[in-house]
Short mmCIF file of C-alpha atoms in Angstrom, two decimals:
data_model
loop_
_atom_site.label_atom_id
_atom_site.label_comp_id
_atom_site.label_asym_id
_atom_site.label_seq_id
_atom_site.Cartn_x
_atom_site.Cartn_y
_atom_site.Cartn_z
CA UNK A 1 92.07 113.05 95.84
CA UNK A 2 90.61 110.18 97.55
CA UNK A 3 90.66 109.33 101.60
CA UNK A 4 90.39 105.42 102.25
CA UNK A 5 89.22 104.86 105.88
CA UNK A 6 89.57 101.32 107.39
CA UNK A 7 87.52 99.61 109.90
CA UNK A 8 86.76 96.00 111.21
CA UNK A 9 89.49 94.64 112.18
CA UNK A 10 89.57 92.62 115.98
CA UNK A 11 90.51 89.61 117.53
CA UNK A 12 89.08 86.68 116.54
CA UNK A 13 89.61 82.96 117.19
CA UNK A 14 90.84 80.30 113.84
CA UNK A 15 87.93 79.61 111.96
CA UNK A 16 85.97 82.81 112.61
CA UNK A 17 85.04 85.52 110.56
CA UNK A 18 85.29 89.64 110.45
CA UNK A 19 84.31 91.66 107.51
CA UNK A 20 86.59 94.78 106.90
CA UNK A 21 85.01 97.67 105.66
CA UNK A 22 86.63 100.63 103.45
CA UNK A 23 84.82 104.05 103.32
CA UNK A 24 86.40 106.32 100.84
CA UNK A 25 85.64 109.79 100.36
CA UNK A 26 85.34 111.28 96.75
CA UNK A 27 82.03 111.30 94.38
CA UNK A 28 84.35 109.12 91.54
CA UNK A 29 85.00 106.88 93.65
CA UNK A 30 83.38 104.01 91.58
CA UNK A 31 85.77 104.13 88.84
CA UNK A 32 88.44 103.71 91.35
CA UNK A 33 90.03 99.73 91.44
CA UNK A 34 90.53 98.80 95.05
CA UNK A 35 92.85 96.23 96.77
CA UNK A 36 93.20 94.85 100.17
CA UNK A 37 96.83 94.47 101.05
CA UNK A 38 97.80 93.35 104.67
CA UNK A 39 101.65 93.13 106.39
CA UNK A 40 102.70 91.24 108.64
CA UNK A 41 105.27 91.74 111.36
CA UNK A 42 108.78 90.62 109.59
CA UNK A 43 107.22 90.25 105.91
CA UNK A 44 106.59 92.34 103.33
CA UNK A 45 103.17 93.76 102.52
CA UNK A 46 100.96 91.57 100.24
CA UNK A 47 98.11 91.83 97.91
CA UNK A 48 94.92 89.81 99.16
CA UNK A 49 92.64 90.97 97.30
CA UNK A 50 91.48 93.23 94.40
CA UNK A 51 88.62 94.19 92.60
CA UNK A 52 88.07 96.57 89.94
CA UNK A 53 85.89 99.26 88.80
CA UNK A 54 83.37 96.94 87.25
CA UNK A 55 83.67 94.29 90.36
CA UNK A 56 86.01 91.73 88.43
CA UNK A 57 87.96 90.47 91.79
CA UNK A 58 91.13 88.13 92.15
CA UNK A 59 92.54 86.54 95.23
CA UNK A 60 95.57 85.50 96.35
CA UNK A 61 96.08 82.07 96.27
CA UNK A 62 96.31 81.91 99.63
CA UNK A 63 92.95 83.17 100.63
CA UNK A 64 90.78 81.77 97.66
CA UNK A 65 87.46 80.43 98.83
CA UNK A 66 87.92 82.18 102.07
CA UNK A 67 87.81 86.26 101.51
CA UNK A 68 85.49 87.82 99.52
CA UNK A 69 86.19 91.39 98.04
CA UNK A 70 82.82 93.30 97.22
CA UNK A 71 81.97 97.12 96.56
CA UNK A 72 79.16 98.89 97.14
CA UNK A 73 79.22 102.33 95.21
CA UNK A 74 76.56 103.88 96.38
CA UNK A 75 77.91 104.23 99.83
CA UNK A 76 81.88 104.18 98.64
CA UNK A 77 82.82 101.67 100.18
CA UNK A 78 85.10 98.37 99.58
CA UNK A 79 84.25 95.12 102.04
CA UNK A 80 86.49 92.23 102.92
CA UNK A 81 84.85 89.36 104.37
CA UNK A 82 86.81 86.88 105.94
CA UNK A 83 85.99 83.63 106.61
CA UNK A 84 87.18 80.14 108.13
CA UNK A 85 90.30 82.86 109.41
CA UNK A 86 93.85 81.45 110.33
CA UNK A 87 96.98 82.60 112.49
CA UNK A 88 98.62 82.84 109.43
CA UNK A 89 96.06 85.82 108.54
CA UNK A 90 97.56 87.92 111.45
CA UNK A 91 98.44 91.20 109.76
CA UNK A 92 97.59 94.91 109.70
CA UNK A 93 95.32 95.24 106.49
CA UNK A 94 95.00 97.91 104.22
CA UNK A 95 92.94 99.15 101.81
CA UNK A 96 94.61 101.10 98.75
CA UNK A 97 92.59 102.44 95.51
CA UNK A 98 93.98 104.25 91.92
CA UNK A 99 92.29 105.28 89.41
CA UNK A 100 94.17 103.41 87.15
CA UNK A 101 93.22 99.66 85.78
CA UNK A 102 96.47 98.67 86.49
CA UNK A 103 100.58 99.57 88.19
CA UNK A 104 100.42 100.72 91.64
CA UNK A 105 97.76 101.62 93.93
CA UNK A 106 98.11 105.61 95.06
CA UNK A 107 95.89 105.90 98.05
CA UNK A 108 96.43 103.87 100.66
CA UNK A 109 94.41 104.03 104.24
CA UNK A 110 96.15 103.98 107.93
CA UNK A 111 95.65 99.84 108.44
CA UNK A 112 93.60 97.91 110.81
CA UNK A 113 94.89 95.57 112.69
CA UNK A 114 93.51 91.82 112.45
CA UNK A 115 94.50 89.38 114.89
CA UNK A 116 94.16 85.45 114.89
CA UNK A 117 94.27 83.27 118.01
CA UNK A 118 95.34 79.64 117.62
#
């Protein structure tokens, strides 16, 4: 059983930054693969970013060369760092992890909301 714990999220103006943070809970933790998904209001929920157990990531093509997807095992924890950010990146984000390499994502945390001002 793993507990994925967001935090990060805020206002920010179009072309800042925020880094979102994911603390999970669990010693195995590291041989979890991790995504950030976000949703926004009147869309369906997308994949932004995942990265695996060894730290391969991939991007959507909408936010390559912008977000970053790291890990840091030895504090559990999955980052998101947004840069150059755009109204269009208005969502609540969430950070999901599985144990396995690929198919859906089991654990999912409660969201953060980022928000983008024009």
């Amino acid at each position: 059983q793993v507990q994925l714990v967001e935090s990060g999220g805020g206002l920010v103006q179009a072309g800042g930054s925020l880094r979102l943070s994911c603390a999970a809970s669990g010693r195995t933790f590291s041989f979890y693969r991790t995504g950030w998904f976000r949703q926004a209001p009147g869309k369906e929920r997308e994949l932004v970013a995942g990265i695996t157990s060894g730290g391969r990531a991939n991007y959507a093509d909408s936010v390559k060369g912008r977000f970053t997807i790291s890990r840091d095992n030895a504090k559990n924890t999955v980052y998101l760092q947004m840069n150059s950010l755009k109204p269009e990146d208005t969502a609540v984000y969430y950070c999901a992890a599985d144990k396995r390499s690929w198919g859906n994502y089991d654990y999912w945390g409660q969201g953060t909301q980022v928000t983008v001002s024009s």
